mmCIF file of C-alpha atoms in Angstrom:
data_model
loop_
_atom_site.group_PDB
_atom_site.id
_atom_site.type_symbol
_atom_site.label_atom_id
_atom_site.label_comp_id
_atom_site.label_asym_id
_atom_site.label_seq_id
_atom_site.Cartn_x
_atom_site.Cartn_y
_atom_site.Cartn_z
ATOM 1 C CA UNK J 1 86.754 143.511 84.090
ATOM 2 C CA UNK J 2 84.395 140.832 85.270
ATOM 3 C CA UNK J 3 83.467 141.093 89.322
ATOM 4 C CA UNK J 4 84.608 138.191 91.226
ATOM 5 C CA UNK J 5 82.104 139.313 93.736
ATOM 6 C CA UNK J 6 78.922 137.066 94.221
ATOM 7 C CA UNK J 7 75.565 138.918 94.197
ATOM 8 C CA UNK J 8 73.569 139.324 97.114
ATOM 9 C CA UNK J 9 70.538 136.711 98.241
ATOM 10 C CA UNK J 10 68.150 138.751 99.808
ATOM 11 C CA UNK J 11 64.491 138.634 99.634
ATOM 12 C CA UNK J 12 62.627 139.345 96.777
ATOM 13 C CA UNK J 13 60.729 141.578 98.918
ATOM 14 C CA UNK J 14 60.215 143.232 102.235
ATOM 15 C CA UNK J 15 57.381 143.712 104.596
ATOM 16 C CA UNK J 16 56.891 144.851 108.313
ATOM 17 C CA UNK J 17 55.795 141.627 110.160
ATOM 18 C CA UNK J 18 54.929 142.991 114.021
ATOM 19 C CA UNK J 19 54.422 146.049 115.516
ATOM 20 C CA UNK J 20 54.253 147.238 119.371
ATOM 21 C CA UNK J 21 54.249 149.995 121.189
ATOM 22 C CA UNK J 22 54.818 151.703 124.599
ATOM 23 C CA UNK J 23 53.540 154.755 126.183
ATOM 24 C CA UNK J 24 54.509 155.893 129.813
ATOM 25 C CA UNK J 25 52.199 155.254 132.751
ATOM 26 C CA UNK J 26 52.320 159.258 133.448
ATOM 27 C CA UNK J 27 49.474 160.518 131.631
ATOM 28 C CA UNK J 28 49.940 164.806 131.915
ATOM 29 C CA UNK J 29 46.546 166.825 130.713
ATOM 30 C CA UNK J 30 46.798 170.260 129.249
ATOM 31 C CA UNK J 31 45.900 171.542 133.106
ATOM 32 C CA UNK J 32 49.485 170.409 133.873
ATOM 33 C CA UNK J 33 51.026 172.628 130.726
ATOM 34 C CA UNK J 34 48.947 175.630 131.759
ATOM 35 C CA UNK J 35 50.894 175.866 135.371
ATOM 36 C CA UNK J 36 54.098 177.386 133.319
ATOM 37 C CA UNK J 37 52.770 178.932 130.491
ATOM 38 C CA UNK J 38 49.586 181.849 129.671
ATOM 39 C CA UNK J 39 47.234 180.074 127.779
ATOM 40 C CA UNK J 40 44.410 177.993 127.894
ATOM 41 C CA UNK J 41 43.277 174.410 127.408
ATOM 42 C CA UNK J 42 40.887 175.415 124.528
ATOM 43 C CA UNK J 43 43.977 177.463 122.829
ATOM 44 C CA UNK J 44 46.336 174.835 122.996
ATOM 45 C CA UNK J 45 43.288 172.029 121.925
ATOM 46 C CA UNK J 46 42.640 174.717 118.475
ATOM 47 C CA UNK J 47 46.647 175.059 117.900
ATOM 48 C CA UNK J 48 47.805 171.396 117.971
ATOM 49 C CA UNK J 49 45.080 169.269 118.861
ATOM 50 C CA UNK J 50 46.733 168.174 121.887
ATOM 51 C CA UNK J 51 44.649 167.104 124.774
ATOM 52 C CA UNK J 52 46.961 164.707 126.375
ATOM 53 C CA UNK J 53 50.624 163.342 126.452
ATOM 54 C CA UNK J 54 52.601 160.842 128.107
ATOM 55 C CA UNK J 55 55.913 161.569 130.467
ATOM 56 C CA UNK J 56 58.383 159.083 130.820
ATOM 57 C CA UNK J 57 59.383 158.249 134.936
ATOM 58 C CA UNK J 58 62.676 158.057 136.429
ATOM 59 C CA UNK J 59 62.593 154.033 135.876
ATOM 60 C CA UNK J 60 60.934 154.669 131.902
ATOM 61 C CA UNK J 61 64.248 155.459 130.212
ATOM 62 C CA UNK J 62 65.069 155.358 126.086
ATOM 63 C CA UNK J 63 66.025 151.824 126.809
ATOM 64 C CA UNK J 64 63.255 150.431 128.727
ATOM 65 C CA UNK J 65 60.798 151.975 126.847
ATOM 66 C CA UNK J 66 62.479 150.701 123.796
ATOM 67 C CA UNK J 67 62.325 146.990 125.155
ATOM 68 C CA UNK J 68 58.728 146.990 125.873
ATOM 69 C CA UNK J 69 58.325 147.867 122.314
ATOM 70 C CA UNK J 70 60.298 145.611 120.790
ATOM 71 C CA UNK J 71 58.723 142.535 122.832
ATOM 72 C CA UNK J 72 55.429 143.413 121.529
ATOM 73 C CA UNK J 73 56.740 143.639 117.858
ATOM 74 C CA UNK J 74 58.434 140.632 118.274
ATOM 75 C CA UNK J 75 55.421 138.701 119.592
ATOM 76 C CA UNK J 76 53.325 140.065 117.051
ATOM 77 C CA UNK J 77 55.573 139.158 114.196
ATOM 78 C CA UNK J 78 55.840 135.379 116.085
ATOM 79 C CA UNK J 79 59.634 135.299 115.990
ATOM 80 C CA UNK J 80 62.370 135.084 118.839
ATOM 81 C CA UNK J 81 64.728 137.809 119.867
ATOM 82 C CA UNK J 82 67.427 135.394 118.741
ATOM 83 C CA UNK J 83 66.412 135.731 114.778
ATOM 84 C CA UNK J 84 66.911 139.320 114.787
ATOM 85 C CA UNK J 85 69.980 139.721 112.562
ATOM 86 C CA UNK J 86 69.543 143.762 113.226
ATOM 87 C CA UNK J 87 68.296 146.971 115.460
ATOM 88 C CA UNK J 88 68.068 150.234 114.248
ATOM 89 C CA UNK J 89 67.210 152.880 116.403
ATOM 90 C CA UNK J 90 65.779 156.458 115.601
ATOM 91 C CA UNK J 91 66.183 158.916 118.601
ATOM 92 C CA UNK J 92 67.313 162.334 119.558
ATOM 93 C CA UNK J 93 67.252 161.776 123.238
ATOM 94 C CA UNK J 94 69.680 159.513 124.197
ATOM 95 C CA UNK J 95 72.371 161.491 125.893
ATOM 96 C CA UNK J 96 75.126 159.561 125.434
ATOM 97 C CA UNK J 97 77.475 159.878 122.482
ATOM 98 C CA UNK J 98 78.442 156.481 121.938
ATOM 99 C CA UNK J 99 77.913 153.575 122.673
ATOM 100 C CA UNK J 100 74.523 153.280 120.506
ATOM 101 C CA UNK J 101 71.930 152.724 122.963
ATOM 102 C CA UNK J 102 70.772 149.976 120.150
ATOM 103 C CA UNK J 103 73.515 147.619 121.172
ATOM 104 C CA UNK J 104 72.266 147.975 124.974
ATOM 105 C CA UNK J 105 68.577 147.411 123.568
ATOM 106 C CA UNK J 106 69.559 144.437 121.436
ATOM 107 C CA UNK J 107 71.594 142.910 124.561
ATOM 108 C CA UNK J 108 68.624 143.192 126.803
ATOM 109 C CA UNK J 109 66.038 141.679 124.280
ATOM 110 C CA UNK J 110 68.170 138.820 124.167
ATOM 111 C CA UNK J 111 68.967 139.179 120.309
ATOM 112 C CA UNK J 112 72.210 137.432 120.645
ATOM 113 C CA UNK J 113 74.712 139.562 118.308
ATOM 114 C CA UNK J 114 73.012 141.743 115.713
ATOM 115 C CA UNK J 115 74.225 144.482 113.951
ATOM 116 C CA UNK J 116 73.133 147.194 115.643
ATOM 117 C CA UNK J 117 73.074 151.332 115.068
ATOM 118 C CA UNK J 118 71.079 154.566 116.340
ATOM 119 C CA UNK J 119 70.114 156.928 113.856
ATOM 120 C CA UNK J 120 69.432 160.924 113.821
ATOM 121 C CA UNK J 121 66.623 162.352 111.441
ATOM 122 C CA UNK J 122 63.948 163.404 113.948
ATOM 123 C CA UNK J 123 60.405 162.911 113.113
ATOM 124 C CA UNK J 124 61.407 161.267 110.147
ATOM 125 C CA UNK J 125 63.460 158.720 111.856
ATOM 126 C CA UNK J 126 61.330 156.128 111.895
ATOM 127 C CA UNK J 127 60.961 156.540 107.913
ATOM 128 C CA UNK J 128 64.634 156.246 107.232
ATOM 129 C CA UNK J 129 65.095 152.853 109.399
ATOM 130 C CA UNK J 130 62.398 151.504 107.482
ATOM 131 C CA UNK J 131 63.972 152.290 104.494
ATOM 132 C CA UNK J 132 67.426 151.326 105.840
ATOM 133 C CA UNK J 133 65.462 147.604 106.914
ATOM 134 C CA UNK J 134 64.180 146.952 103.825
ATOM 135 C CA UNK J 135 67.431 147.114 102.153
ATOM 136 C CA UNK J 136 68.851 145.099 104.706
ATOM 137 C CA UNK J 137 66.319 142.474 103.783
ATOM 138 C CA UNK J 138 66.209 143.020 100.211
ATOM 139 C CA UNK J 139 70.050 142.856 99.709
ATOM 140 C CA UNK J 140 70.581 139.675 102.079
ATOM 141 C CA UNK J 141 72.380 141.103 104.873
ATOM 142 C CA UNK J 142 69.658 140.701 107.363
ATOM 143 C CA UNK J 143 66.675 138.134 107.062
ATOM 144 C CA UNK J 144 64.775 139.862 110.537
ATOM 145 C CA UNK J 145 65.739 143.617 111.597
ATOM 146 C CA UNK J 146 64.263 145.207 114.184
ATOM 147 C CA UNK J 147 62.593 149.508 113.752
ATOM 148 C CA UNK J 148 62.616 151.329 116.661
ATOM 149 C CA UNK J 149 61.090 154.759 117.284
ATOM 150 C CA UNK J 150 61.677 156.155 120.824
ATOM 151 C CA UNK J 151 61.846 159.250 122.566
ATOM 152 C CA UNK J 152 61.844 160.939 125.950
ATOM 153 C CA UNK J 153 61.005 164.586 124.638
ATOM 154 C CA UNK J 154 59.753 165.883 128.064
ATOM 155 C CA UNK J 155 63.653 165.958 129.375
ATOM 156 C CA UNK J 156 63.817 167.968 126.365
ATOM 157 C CA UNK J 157 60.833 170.580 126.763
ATOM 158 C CA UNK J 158 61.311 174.130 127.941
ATOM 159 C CA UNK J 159 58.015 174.268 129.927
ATOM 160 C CA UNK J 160 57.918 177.861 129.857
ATOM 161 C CA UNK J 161 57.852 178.254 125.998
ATOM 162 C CA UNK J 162 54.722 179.458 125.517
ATOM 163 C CA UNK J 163 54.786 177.758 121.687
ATOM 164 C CA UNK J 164 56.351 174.132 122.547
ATOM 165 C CA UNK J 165 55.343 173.515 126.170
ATOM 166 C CA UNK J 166 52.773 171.392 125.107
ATOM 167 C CA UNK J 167 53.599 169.904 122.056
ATOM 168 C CA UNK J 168 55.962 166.547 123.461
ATOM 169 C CA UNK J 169 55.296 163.513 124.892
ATOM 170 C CA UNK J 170 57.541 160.446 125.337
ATOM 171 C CA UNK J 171 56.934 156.408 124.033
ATOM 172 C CA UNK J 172 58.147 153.933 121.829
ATOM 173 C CA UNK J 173 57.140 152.457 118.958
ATOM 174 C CA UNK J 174 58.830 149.203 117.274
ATOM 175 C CA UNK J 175 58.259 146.952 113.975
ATOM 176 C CA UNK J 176 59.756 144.172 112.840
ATOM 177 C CA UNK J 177 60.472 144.060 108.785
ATOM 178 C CA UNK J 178 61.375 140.262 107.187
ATOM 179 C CA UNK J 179 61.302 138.628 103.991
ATOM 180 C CA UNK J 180 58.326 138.828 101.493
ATOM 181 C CA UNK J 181 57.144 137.627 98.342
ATOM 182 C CA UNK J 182 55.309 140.662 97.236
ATOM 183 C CA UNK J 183 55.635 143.848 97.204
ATOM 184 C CA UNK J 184 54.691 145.458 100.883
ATOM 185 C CA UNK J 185 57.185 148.432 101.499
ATOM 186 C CA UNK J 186 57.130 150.719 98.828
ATOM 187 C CA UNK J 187 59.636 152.771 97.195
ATOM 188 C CA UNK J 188 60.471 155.687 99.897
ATOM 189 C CA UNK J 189 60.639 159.490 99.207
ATOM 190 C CA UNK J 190 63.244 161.117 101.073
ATOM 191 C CA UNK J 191 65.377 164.132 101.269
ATOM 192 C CA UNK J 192 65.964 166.842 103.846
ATOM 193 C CA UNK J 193 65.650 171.050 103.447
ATOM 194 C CA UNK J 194 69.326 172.273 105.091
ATOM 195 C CA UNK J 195 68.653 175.886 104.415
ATOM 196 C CA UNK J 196 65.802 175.562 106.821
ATOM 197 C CA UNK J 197 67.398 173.419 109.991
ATOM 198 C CA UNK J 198 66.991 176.700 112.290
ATOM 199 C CA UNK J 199 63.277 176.315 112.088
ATOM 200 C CA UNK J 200 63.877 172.984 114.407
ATOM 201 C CA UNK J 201 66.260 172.817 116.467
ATOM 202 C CA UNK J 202 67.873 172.397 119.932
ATOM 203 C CA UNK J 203 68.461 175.684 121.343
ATOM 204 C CA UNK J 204 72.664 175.109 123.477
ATOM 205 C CA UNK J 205 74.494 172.646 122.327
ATOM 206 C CA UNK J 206 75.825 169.683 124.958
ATOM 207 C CA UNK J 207 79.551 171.528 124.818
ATOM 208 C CA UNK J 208 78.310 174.735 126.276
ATOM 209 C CA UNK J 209 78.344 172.957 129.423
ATOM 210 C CA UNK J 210 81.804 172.149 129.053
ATOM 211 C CA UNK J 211 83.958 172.854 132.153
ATOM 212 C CA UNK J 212 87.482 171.005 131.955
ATOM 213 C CA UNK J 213 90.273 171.672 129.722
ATOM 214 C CA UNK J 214 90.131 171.383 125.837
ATOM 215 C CA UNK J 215 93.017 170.062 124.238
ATOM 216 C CA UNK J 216 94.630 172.267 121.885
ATOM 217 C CA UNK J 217 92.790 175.313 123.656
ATOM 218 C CA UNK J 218 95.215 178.476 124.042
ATOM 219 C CA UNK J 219 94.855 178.441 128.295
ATOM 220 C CA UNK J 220 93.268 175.455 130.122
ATOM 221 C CA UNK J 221 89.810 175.844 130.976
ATOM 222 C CA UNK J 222 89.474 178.014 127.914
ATOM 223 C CA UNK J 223 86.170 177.258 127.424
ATOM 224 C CA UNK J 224 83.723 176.895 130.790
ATOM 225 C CA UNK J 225 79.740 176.684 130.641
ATOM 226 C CA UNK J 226 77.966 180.001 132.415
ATOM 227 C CA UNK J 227 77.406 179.535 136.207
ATOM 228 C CA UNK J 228 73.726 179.546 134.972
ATOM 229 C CA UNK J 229 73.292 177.903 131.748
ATOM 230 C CA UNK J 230 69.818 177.474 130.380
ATOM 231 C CA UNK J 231 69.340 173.716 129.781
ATOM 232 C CA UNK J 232 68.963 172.729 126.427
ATOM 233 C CA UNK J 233 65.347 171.993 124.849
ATOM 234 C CA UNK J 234 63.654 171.782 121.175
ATOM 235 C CA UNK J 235 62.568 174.891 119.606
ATOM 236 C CA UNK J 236 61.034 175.543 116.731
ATOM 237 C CA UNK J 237 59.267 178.425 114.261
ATOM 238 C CA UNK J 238 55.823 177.433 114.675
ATOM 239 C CA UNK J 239 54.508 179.249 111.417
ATOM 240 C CA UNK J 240 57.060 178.672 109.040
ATOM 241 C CA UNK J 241 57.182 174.749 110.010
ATOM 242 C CA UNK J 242 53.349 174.999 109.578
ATOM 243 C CA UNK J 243 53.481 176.236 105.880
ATOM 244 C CA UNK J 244 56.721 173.653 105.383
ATOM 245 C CA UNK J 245 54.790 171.010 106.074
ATOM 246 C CA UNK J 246 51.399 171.551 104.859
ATOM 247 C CA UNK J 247 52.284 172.959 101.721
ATOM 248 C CA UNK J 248 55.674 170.894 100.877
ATOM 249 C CA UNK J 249 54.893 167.618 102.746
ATOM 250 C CA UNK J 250 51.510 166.855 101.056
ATOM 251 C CA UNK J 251 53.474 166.621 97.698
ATOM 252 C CA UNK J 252 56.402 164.291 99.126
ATOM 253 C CA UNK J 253 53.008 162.226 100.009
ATOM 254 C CA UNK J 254 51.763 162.817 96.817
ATOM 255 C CA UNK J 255 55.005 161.195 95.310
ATOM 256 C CA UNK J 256 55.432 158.548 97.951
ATOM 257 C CA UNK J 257 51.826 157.443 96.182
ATOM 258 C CA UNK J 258 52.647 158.093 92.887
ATOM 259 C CA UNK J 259 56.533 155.718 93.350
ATOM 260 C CA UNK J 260 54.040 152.890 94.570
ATOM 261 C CA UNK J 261 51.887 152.895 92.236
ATOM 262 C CA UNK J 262 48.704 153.903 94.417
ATOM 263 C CA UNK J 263 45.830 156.369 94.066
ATOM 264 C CA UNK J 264 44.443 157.816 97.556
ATOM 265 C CA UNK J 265 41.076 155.849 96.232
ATOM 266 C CA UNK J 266 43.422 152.505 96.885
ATOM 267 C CA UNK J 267 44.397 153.892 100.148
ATOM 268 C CA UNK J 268 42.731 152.486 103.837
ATOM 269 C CA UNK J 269 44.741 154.272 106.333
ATOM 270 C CA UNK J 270 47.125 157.760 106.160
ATOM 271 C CA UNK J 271 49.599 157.756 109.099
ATOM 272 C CA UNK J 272 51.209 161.038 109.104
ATOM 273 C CA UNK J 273 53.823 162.270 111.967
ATOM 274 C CA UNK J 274 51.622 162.899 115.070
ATOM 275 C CA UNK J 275 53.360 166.904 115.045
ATOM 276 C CA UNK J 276 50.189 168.740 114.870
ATOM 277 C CA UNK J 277 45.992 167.814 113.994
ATOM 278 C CA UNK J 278 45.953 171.317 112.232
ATOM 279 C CA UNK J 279 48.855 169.753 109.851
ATOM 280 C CA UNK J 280 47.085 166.086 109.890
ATOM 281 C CA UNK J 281 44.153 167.837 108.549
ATOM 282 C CA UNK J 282 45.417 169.974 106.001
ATOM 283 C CA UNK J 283 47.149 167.273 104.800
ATOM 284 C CA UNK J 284 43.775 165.220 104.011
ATOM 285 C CA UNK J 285 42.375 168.149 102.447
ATOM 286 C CA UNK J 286 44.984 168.444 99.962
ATOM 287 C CA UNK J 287 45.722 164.715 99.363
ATOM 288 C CA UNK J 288 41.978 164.707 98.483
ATOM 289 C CA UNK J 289 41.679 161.442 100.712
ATOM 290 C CA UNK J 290 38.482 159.840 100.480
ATOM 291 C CA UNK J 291 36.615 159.722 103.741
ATOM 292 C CA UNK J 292 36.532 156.428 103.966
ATOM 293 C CA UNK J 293 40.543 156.509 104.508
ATOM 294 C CA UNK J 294 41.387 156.079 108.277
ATOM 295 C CA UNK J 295 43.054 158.782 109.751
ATOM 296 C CA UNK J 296 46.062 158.174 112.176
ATOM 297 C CA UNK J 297 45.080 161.301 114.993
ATOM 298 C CA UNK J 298 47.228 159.853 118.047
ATOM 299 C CA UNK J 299 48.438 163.474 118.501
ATOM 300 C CA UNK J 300 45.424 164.181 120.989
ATOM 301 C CA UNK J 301 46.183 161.764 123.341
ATOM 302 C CA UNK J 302 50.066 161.243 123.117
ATOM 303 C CA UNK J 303 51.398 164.576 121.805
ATOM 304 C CA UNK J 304 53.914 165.225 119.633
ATOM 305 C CA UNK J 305 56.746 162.204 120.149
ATOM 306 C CA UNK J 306 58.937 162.267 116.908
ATOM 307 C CA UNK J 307 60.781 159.134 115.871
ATOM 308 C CA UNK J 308 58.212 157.034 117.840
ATOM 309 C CA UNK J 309 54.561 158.935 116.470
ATOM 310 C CA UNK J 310 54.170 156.745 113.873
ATOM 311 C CA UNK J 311 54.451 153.248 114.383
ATOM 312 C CA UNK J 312 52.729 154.258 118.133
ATOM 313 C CA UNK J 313 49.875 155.526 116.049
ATOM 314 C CA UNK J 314 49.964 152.242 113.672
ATOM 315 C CA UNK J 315 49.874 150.355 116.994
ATOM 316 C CA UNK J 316 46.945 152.090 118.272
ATOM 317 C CA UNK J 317 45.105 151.845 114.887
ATOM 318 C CA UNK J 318 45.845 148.270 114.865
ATOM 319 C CA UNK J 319 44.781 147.777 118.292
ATOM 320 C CA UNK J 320 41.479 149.530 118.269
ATOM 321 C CA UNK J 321 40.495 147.644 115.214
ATOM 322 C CA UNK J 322 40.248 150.918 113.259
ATOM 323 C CA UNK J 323 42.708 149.140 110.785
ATOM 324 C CA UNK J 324 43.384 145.671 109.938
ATOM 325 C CA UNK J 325 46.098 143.407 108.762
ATOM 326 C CA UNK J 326 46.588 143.891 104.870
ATOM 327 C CA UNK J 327 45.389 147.586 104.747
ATOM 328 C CA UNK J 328 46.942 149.575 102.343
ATOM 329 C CA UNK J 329 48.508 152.825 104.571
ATOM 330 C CA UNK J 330 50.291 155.923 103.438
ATOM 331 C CA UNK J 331 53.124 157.062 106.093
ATOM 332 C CA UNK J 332 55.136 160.332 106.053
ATOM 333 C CA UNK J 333 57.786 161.795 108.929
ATOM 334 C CA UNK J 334 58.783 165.407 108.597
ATOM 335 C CA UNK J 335 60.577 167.371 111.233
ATOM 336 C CA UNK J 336 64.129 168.786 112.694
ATOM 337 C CA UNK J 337 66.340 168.648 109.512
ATOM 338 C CA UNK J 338 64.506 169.960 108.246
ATOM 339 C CA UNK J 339 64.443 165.952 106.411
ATOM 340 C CA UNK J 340 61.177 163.579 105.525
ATOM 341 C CA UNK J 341 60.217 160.397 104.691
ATOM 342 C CA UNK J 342 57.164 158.376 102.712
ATOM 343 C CA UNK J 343 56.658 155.400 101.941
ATOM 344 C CA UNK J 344 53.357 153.237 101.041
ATOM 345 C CA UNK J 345 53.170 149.928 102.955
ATOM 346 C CA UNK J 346 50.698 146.957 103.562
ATOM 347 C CA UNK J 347 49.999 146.777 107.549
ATOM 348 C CA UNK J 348 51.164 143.693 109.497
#
């Protein structure tokens, strides 16, 4: 039977255009950490790397942060909100189940009516919208989509957890991906590790708080939250993520290469998921990356911010001049899943 269906006109190819960031005007040193937790500045600087991070204000929410972002990206890439045909959003701290706080971003950028969506996959959000954007492109559904990374990880930071109080910090980070005529997003390498999602995770769920009736329940009120119920934060196996994501994670990089075609000798810039320097370093070692590859180490200042760590620290690179426009980079998110993503792209 012969499809009556009409293929797709995408793009031939896809590439990210613009990118912008946001971090939050609060900057909190390790001094800050050290008033909940026993440690030191010097242990937490040798465990993660981590000298600074950023902590979102009552008026610095998911959403603003998220706009701030996107008008950079959108500026960079030198279109208008109103040519964005789509916003994807990659967060695990927007509290509210629905709607998708990417409809209330794309309303307030002035985008008219994209398509709109948030997505759940951690630190290797970011990774999966990109992929998701490029097929958008590709396939002909959306000339213009819009990335965004964003999280507000301190309202989700036990600060007396000796092994995560000092890991998050909060921002945004945004791209733009349109239309291309060569290749400029490269085939992505992407899967996720079930068996291990209790090395990540949030410790209550939101329904432990529940206090009024559930339907169906055998007595109203059958299920009521504690009169003191610990409020939920991330927490994670420190270790056994460590060994995940050295060992395993430097061969989904390896592969991410290998599906574009690239050696590391071809690569100018690695931008790994800002989780840890110790990690970022290993990494290097066992990619063999030249040293005259540019390393993405955000981490120090900014901390640990999932969906949004790398296209901050792409910003930042791109800012400083330590990249440039056309540079070849390597990018890889890895986190609460446990699920990853890698792709090779050219820089906007």
């Amino acid at each position: 039977m012969t499809s009556k269906i009409k293929p797709s006109k995408g793009a031939p190819y896809a590439r990210i255009m613009g990118v912008g960031g946001y971090r939050p005007t609060r900057v909190v040193p390790n001094e800050e950490i050290l008033k909940h937790i026993d440690s030191s500045d010097e242990w937490i600087r040798s465990r993660s790397g981590i000298a600074t991070r950023h902590w979102a204000g009552p008026d610095e929410t998911v959403a603003t942060m998220s706009v701030e972002a996107a008008g950079k990206a959108i500026a960079d890439a030198g279109i208008t909100p109103e040519q964005i045909d789509a916003v994807v959003v990659s967060t695990v701290s927007h509290f509210k189940q629905t709607p998708a706080i990417a409809t209330e971003i794309a309303h307030l950028i002035g985008a008219g009516k994209p398509a709109a969506f948030d997505i759940s996959a951690g630190c290797a959000g970011f990774g999966y919208g990109l992929t998701l954007a490029k097929g958008m492109v590709t396939e002909g559904s959306a000339k213009h989509v819009l990335v965004i990374g964003v999280e507000r990880l301190s309202d989700l930071t036990d600060l007396e957890d000796r092994a995560t109080a000092f890991l998050f910090g909060d921002g945004a980070g945004a791209v733009i991906v349109g239309p291309a005529t060569e290749p400029a997003i490269g085939p992505t390498v992407w899967g996720s590790e079930g068996d291990k999602a209790e090395t990540i995770k949030q410790t209550i769920a939101w329904d432990a708080y529940r206090t009024t009736p559930v339907p169906g329940g055998d007595s109203p009120g059958e299920r009521t939250a504690p009169e003191a119920i610990r409020y939920p934060a991330i927490t994670q196996e420190g270790q056994a993520v460590f060994r995940w994501a050295v060992f395993e994670m430097a061969k989904v990089a390896q592969q991410a290469l290998d599906a574009a075609g690239v050696s590391p000798d071809d690569l100018d810039v690695f931008i790994p998921h800002q989780a840890n320097m110790r990690i970022i370093d290993s990494m290097v070692k066992t990619l063999k990356l030249p040293e005259s590859v540019t390393v993405a180490r955000d981490v120090e200042t900014t901390g640990n911010t999932s969906a949004a760590s790398i296209p901050l620290a792409m910003e930042r690179l791109l800012a400083t001049g330590q990249a440039k426009s056309g540079d070849t980079a390597l990018v890889i998110g890895f986190g609460a899943g446990l699920v990853y993503a890698a792709t090779v792209v050219t820089l906007p």
